[in-house]
mmCIF file of C-alpha atoms and ligand atoms in Angstrom:
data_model
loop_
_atom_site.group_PDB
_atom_site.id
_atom_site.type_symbol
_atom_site.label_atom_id
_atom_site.label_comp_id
_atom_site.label_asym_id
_atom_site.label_seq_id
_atom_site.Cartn_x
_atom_site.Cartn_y
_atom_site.Cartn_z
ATOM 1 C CA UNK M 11 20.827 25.447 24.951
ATOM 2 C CA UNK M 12 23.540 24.028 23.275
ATOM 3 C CA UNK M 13 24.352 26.135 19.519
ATOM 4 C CA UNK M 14 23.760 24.114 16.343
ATOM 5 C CA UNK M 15 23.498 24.809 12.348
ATOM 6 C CA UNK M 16 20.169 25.305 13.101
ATOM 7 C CA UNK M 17 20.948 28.260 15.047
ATOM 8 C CA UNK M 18 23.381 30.140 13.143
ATOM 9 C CA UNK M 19 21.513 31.237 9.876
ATOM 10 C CA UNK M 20 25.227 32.589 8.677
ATOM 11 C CA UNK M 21 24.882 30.251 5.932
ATOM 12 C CA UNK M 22 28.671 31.465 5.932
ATOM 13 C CA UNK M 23 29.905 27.452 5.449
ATOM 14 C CA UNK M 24 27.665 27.585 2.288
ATOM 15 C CA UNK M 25 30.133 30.847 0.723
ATOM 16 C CA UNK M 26 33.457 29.279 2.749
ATOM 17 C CA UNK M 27 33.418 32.678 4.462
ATOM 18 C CA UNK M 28 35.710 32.049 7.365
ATOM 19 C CA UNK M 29 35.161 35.313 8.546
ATOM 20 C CA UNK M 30 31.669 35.242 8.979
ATOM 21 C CA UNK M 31 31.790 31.903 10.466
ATOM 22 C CA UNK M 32 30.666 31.882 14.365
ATOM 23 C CA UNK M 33 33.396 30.513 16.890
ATOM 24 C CA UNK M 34 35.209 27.473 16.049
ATOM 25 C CA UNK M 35 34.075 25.848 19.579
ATOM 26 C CA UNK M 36 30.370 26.081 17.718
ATOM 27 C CA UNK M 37 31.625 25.914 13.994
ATOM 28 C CA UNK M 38 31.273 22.769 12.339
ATOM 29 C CA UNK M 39 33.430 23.828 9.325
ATOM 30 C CA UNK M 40 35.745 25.964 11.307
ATOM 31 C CA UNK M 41 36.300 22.938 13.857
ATOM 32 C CA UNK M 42 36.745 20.253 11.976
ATOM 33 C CA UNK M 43 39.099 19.906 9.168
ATOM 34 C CA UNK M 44 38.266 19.232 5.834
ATOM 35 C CA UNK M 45 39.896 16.222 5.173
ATOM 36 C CA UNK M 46 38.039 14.758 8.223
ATOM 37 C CA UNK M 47 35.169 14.885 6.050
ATOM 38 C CA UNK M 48 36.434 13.786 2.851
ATOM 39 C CA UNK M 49 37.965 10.628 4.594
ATOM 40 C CA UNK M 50 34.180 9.554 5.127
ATOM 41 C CA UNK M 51 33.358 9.113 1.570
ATOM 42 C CA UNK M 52 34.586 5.888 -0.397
ATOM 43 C CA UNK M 53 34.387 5.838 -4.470
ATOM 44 C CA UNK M 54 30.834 4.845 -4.593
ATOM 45 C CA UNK M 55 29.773 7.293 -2.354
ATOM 46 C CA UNK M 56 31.689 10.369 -4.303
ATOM 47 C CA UNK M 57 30.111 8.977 -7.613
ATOM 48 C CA UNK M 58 26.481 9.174 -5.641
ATOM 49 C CA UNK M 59 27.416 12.974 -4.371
ATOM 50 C CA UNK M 60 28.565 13.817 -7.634
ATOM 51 C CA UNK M 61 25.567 12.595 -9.638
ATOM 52 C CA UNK M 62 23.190 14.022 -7.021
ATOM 53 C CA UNK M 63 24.707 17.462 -7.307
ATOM 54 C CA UNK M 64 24.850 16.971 -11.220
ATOM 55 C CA UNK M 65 20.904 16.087 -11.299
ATOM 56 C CA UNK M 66 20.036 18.921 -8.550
ATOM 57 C CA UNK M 67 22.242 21.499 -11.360
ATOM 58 C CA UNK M 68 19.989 20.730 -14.156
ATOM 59 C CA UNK M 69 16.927 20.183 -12.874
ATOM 60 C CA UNK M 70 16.822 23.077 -10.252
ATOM 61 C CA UNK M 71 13.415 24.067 -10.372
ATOM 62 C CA UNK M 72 12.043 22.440 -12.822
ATOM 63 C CA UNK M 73 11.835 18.792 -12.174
ATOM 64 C CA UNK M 74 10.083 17.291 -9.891
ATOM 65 C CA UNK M 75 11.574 15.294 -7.345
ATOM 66 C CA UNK M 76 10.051 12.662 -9.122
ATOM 67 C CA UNK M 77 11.728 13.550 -12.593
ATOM 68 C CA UNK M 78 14.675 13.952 -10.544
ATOM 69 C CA UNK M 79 14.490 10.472 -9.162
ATOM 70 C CA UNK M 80 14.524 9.015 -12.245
ATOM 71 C CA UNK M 81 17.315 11.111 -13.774
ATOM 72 C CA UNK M 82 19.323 10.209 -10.524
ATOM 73 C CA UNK M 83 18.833 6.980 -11.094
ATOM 74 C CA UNK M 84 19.494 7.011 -14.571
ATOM 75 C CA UNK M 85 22.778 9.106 -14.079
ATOM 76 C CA UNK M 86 23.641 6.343 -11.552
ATOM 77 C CA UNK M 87 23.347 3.023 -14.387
ATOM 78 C CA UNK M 88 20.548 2.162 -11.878
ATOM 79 C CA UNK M 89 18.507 -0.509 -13.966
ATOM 80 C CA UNK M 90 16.274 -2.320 -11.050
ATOM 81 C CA UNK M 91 14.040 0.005 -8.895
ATOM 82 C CA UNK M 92 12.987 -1.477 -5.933
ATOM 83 C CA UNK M 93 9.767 0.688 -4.572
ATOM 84 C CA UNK M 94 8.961 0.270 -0.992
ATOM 85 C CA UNK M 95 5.503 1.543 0.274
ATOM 86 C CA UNK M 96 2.727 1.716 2.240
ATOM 87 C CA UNK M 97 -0.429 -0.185 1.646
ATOM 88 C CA UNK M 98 -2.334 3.090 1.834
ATOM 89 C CA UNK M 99 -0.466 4.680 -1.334
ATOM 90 C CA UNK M 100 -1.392 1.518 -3.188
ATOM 91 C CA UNK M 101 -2.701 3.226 -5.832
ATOM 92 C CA UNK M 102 0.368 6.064 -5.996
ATOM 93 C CA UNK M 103 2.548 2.768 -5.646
ATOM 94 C CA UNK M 104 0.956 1.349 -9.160
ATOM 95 C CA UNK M 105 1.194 5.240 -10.853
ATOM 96 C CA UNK M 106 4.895 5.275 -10.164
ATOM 97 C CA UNK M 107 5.293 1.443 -11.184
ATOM 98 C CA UNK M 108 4.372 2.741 -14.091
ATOM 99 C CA UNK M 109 5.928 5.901 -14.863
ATOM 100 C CA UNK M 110 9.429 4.027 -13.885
ATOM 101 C CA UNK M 111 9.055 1.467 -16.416
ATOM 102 C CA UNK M 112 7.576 3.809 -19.071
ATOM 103 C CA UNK M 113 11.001 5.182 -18.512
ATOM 104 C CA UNK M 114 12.880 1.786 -19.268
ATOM 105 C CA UNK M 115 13.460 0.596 -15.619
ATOM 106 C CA UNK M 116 13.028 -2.780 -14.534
ATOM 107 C CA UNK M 117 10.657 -2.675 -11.158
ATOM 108 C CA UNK M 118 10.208 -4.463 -7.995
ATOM 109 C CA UNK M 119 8.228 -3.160 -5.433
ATOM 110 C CA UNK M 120 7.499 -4.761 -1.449
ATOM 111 C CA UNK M 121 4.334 -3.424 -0.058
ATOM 112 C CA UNK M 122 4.563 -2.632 4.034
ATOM 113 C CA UNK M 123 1.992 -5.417 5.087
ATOM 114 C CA UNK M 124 4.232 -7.991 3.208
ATOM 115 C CA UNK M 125 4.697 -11.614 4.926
ATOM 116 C CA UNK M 126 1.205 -11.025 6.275
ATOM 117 C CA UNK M 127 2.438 -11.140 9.977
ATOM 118 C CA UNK M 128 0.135 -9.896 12.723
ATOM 119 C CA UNK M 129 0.902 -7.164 15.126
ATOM 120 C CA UNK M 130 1.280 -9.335 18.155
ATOM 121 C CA UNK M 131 4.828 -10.429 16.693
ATOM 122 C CA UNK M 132 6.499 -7.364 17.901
ATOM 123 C CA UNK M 133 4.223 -7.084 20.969
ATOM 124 C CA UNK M 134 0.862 -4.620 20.075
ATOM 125 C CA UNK M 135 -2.060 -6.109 22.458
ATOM 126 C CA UNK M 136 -5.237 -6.648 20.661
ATOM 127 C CA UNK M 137 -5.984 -3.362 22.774
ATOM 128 C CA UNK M 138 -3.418 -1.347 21.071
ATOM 129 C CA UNK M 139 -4.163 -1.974 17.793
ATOM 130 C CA UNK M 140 -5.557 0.446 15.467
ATOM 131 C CA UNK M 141 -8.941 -1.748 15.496
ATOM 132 C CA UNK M 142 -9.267 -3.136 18.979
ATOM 133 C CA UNK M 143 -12.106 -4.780 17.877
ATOM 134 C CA UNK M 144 -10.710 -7.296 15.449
ATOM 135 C CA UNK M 145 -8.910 -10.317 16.714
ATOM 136 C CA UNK M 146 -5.621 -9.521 14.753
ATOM 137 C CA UNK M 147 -4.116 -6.114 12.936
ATOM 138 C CA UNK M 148 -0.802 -7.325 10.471
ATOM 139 C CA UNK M 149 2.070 -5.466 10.809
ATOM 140 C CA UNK M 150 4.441 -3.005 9.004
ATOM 141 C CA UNK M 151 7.274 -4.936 8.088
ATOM 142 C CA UNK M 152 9.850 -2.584 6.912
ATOM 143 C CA UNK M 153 12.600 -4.799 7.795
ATOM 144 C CA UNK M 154 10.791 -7.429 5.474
ATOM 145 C CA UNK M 155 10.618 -4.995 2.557
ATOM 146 C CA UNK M 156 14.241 -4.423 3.073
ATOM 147 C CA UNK M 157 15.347 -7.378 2.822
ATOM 148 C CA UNK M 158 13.019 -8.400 0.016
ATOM 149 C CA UNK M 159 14.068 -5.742 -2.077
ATOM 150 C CA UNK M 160 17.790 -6.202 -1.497
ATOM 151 C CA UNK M 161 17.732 -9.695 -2.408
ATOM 152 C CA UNK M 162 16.079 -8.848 -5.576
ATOM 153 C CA UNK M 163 19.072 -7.284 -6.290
ATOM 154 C CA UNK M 164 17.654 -3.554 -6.543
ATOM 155 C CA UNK M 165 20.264 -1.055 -7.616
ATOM 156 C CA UNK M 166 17.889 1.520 -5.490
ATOM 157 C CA UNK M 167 15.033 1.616 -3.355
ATOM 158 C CA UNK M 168 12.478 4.375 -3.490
ATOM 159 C CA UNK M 169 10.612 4.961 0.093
ATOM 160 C CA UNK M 170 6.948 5.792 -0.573
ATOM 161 C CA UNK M 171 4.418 6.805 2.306
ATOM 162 C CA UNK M 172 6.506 4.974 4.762
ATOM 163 C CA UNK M 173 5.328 5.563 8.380
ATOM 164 C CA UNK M 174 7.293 7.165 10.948
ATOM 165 C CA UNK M 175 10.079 4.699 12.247
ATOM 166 C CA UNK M 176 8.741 2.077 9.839
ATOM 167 C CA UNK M 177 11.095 4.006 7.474
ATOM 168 C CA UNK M 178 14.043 3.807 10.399
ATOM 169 C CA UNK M 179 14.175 0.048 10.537
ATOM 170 C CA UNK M 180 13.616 0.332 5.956
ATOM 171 C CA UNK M 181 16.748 2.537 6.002
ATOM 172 C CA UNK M 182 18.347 0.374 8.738
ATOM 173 C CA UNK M 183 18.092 -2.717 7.161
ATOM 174 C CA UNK M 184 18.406 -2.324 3.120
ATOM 175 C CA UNK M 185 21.717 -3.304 1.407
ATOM 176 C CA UNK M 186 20.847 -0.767 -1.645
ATOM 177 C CA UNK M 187 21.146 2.867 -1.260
ATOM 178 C CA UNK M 188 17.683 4.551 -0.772
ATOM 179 C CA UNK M 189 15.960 7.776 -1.912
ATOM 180 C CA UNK M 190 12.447 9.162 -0.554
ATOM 181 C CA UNK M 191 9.925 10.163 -2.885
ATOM 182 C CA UNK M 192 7.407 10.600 -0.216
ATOM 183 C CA UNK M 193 7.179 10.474 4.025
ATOM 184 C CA UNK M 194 4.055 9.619 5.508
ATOM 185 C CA UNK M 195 1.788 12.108 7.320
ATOM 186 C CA UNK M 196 -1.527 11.443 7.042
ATOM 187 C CA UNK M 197 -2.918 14.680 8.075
ATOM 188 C CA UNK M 198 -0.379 16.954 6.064
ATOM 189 C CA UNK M 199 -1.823 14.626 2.885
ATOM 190 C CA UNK M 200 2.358 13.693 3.147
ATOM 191 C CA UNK M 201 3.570 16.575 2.823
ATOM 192 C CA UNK M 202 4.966 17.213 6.424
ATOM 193 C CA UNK M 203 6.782 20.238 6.174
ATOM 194 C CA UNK M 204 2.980 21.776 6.447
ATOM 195 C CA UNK M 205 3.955 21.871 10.063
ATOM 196 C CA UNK M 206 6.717 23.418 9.950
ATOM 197 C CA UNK M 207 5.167 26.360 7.589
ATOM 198 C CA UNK M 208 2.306 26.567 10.282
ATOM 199 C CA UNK M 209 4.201 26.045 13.722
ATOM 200 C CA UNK M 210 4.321 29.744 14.549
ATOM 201 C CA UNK M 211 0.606 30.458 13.431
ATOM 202 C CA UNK M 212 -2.106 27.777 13.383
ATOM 203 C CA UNK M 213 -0.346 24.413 14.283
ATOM 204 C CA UNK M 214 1.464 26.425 17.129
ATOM 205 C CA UNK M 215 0.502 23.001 19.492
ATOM 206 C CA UNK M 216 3.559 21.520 17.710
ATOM 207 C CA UNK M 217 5.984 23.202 20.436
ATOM 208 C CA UNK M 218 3.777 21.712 23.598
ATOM 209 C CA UNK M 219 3.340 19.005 21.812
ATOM 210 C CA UNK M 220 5.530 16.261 24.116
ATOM 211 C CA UNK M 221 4.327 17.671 27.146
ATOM 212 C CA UNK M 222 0.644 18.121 26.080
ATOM 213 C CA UNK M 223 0.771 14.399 25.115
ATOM 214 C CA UNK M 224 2.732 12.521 27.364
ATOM 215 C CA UNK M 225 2.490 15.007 30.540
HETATM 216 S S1 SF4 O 301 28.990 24.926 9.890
HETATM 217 FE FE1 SF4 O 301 29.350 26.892 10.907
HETATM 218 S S2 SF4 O 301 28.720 28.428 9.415
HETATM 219 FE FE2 SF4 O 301 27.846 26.482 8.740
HETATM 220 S S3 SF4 O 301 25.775 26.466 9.648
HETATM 221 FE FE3 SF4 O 301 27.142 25.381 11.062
HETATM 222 S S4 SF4 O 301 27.748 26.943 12.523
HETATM 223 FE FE4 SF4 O 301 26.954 28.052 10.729
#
């Protein structure tokens, strides 16, 4: 097994405690030199880290990530939201419509089954749809919803119930930055760190879980 961060636990990067800090050949921070990772942020990206750590300060703990969003966003000079979801949060979709332009934000929004194109564009057989039985299933088209919404000229996109790796190709292809209000997991009603909370008691499949599927 090769040693990660998500091994060590130290948290010892998180106090700059060199000391406490396992082996440099395993140590991010004691590896790699600061400036190494200060090269990798241009001006727009410190004024995003800056205003994200300002907005986690104040509202720590008592605004939602919603709330926070918005006061992200607001921090930012974002005007035009662009809100990119999945036609199964339809009606969370309209709610936060709503909420951003009670709050003075101009909205777009692209729903996932935009451009109305049918599954057998990126290769699902009529078998492997979700409904074998109908002649045609239409498509998630993140990349569509991407696109759409950076054309629009969005100053930031907000992810809503995006599927797994329907999201990937969102992230891949928008020209905006991009925040998630909410991942997709339709058994964890979206909230999918309810795995992880359960994977050493009742969801303990989760570790066979390749194997038991795929063989
Ligand atoms: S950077 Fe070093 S101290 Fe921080 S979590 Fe990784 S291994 Fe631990």
């Amino acid at each position: 097994m090769i040693f990660t961060c998500a091994d060590c636990g130290t948290k010892a990067c998180e106090q700059m405690n060199y000391d406490k800090m396992p082996d440099a050949s395993v140590c991010i921070s004691k590896n790699i030199d600061q400036q190494w990772f200060k090269d990798k942020y241009n001006e727009e990206d410190i004024e995003i880290a800056h205003n994200a750590a300002v907005t986690e300060a104040a509202g720590y703990c008592h605004q939602t990530r919603l709330e926070e969003t918005m006061a992200f966003a607001y921090r930012m000079g974002y005007h035009k939201l662009g809100i990119a979801f999945c036609t199964g949060l339809s009606t969370e979709a309209a709610t936060l419509a709503g909420v951003l332009r009670d709050n003075g934000f101009e909205v777009e929004a692209a729903c996932c089954k935009c451009g109305a194109i049918p599954k057998a564009f990126v290769g699902v057989a009529q078998e492997e749809q979700l409904h074998p039985e109908r002649d045609f299933e239409i498509m998630c088209n993140p990349a569509g919803q991407a696109e759409y919404l950076s054309a629009k000229g969005c100053d930031l996109c907000i992810i809503l119930g995006l599927c797994v790796g329907h999201d990937t190709l969102f992230i891949r292809h928008c020209k905006t930055p991009v925040t998630v209000l909410s991942s997709k997991d339709r058994v964890m009603a979206h909230n999918p760190m309810g795995a992880l909370y359960q994977a050493d008691s009742y969801l303990r499949r989760v570790h066979t879980f390749i194997k038991d599927t795929f063989g």
